[in-house]
Amino acid sequence: MKYDVIVVGGGWSGLSVAKYTKIFSPNADVILVEKRDEFISCPMSNLWLVDKVELEYLTHDYLQAARANNYTFFNATAIGLDKTN
């Protein structure tokens, strides 16, 4: 399958790009490629450090985010880019 947008990296920026691309271009085929299967939210991590929130509260499933925002999640490591294809 060919994709219109390939987002490599699932940090805050990658998640936002995938989500908002689908919001503003709902017909675009978007895939998010990320080597980890879970996202751990860093902005709230200070609360975890002082035992105010559990680690599970900061941990999110990439597949669940992809389903909720109608894009594809691919759990893989990107090791190169073929610009001509």
Tab-separated table of C-alpha atoms in Angstrom:
chain	number	residue	atom	x	y	z
A	1	MET	CA	0.000	0.000	0.000
A	2	LYS	CA	1.162	3.525	-0.726
A	3	TYR	CA	0.768	6.243	1.876
A	4	ASP	CA	0.347	9.968	1.335
A	5	VAL	CA	2.090	10.823	4.613
A	6	ILE	CA	4.662	8.729	6.470
A	7	VAL	CA	5.481	9.976	9.964
A	8	VAL	CA	8.694	8.507	11.381
A	9	GLY	CA	8.868	8.778	15.154
A	10	GLY	CA	6.024	8.727	17.629
A	11	GLY	CA	6.941	11.400	20.127
A	12	TRP	CA	4.723	14.392	20.804
A	13	SER	CA	5.423	15.838	17.345
A	14	GLY	CA	4.890	12.592	15.445
A	15	LEU	CA	1.621	11.860	17.212
A	16	SER	CA	0.420	15.411	16.560
A	17	VAL	CA	1.383	15.346	12.872
A	18	ALA	CA	-0.421	12.036	12.299
A	19	LYS	CA	-3.554	13.155	14.163
A	20	TYR	CA	-3.861	16.608	12.638
A	21	THR	CA	-3.045	15.445	9.128
A	22	LYS	CA	-6.105	13.182	9.349
A	23	ILE	CA	-8.207	16.000	10.823
A	24	PHE	CA	-7.305	18.482	8.069
A	25	SER	CA	-7.009	15.914	5.240
A	26	PRO	CA	-9.355	13.072	6.197
A	27	ASN	CA	-8.831	11.253	2.885
A	28	ALA	CA	-5.045	11.140	3.262
A	29	ASP	CA	-3.508	7.741	3.967
A	30	VAL	CA	-1.264	8.315	6.994
A	31	ILE	CA	1.088	5.877	8.694
A	32	LEU	CA	3.064	6.434	11.893
A	33	VAL	CA	6.262	4.364	12.166
A	34	GLU	CA	7.637	3.980	15.692
A	35	LYS	CA	10.027	1.427	17.211
A	36	ARG	CA	8.349	1.413	20.640
A	37	ASP	CA	4.859	0.031	21.212
A	38	GLU	CA	3.985	2.499	23.973
A	39	PHE	CA	4.339	6.244	24.431
A	40	ILE	CA	5.315	7.534	27.864
A	41	SER	CA	4.217	11.105	28.424
A	42	CYS	CA	7.174	13.151	29.694
A	43	PRO	CA	5.458	16.449	30.657
A	44	MET	CA	3.660	14.695	33.502
A	45	SER	CA	6.711	12.693	34.592
A	46	ASN	CA	7.555	15.041	37.468
A	47	LEU	CA	4.321	13.939	39.141
A	48	TRP	CA	5.448	10.321	38.726
A	49	LEU	CA	8.817	11.123	40.297
A	50	VAL	CA	7.106	12.340	43.487
A	51	ASP	CA	4.551	9.473	43.539
A	52	LYS	CA	1.537	11.631	42.619
A	53	VAL	CA	0.587	9.548	39.548
A	54	GLU	CA	1.225	5.947	38.532
A	55	LEU	CA	3.372	5.110	35.502
A	56	GLU	CA	0.297	3.575	33.837
A	57	TYR	CA	-1.290	7.062	33.781
A	58	LEU	CA	1.653	8.308	31.702
A	59	THR	CA	1.805	5.296	29.367
A	60	HIS	CA	-0.284	5.233	26.175
A	61	ASP	CA	-0.734	2.638	23.446
A	62	TYR	CA	0.218	3.787	19.921
A	63	LEU	CA	-2.263	1.407	18.325
A	64	GLN	CA	-5.119	2.823	20.371
A	65	ALA	CA	-4.155	6.373	19.300
A	66	ALA	CA	-4.019	5.277	15.652
A	67	ARG	CA	-7.460	3.689	15.839
A	68	ALA	CA	-8.954	6.725	17.582
A	69	ASN	CA	-7.537	9.098	14.946
A	70	ASN	CA	-7.973	6.900	11.850
A	71	TYR	CA	-4.362	6.438	10.773
A	72	THR	CA	-2.126	3.366	10.566
A	73	PHE	CA	0.460	2.475	13.215
A	74	PHE	CA	3.457	0.381	12.195
A	75	ASN	CA	5.703	-0.882	15.007
A	76	ALA	CA	9.141	-0.910	13.346
A	77	THR	CA	12.527	0.767	13.304
A	78	ALA	CA	13.287	3.040	10.376
A	79	ILE	CA	16.879	2.478	9.295
A	80	GLY	CA	16.945	4.262	5.956
A	81	LEU	CA	14.981	6.352	3.488
A	82	ASP	CA	14.650	5.723	-0.249
A	83	LYS	CA	13.847	9.193	-1.562
A	84	THR	CA	13.452	8.099	-5.185
A	85	ASN	CA	10.676	5.619	-4.455
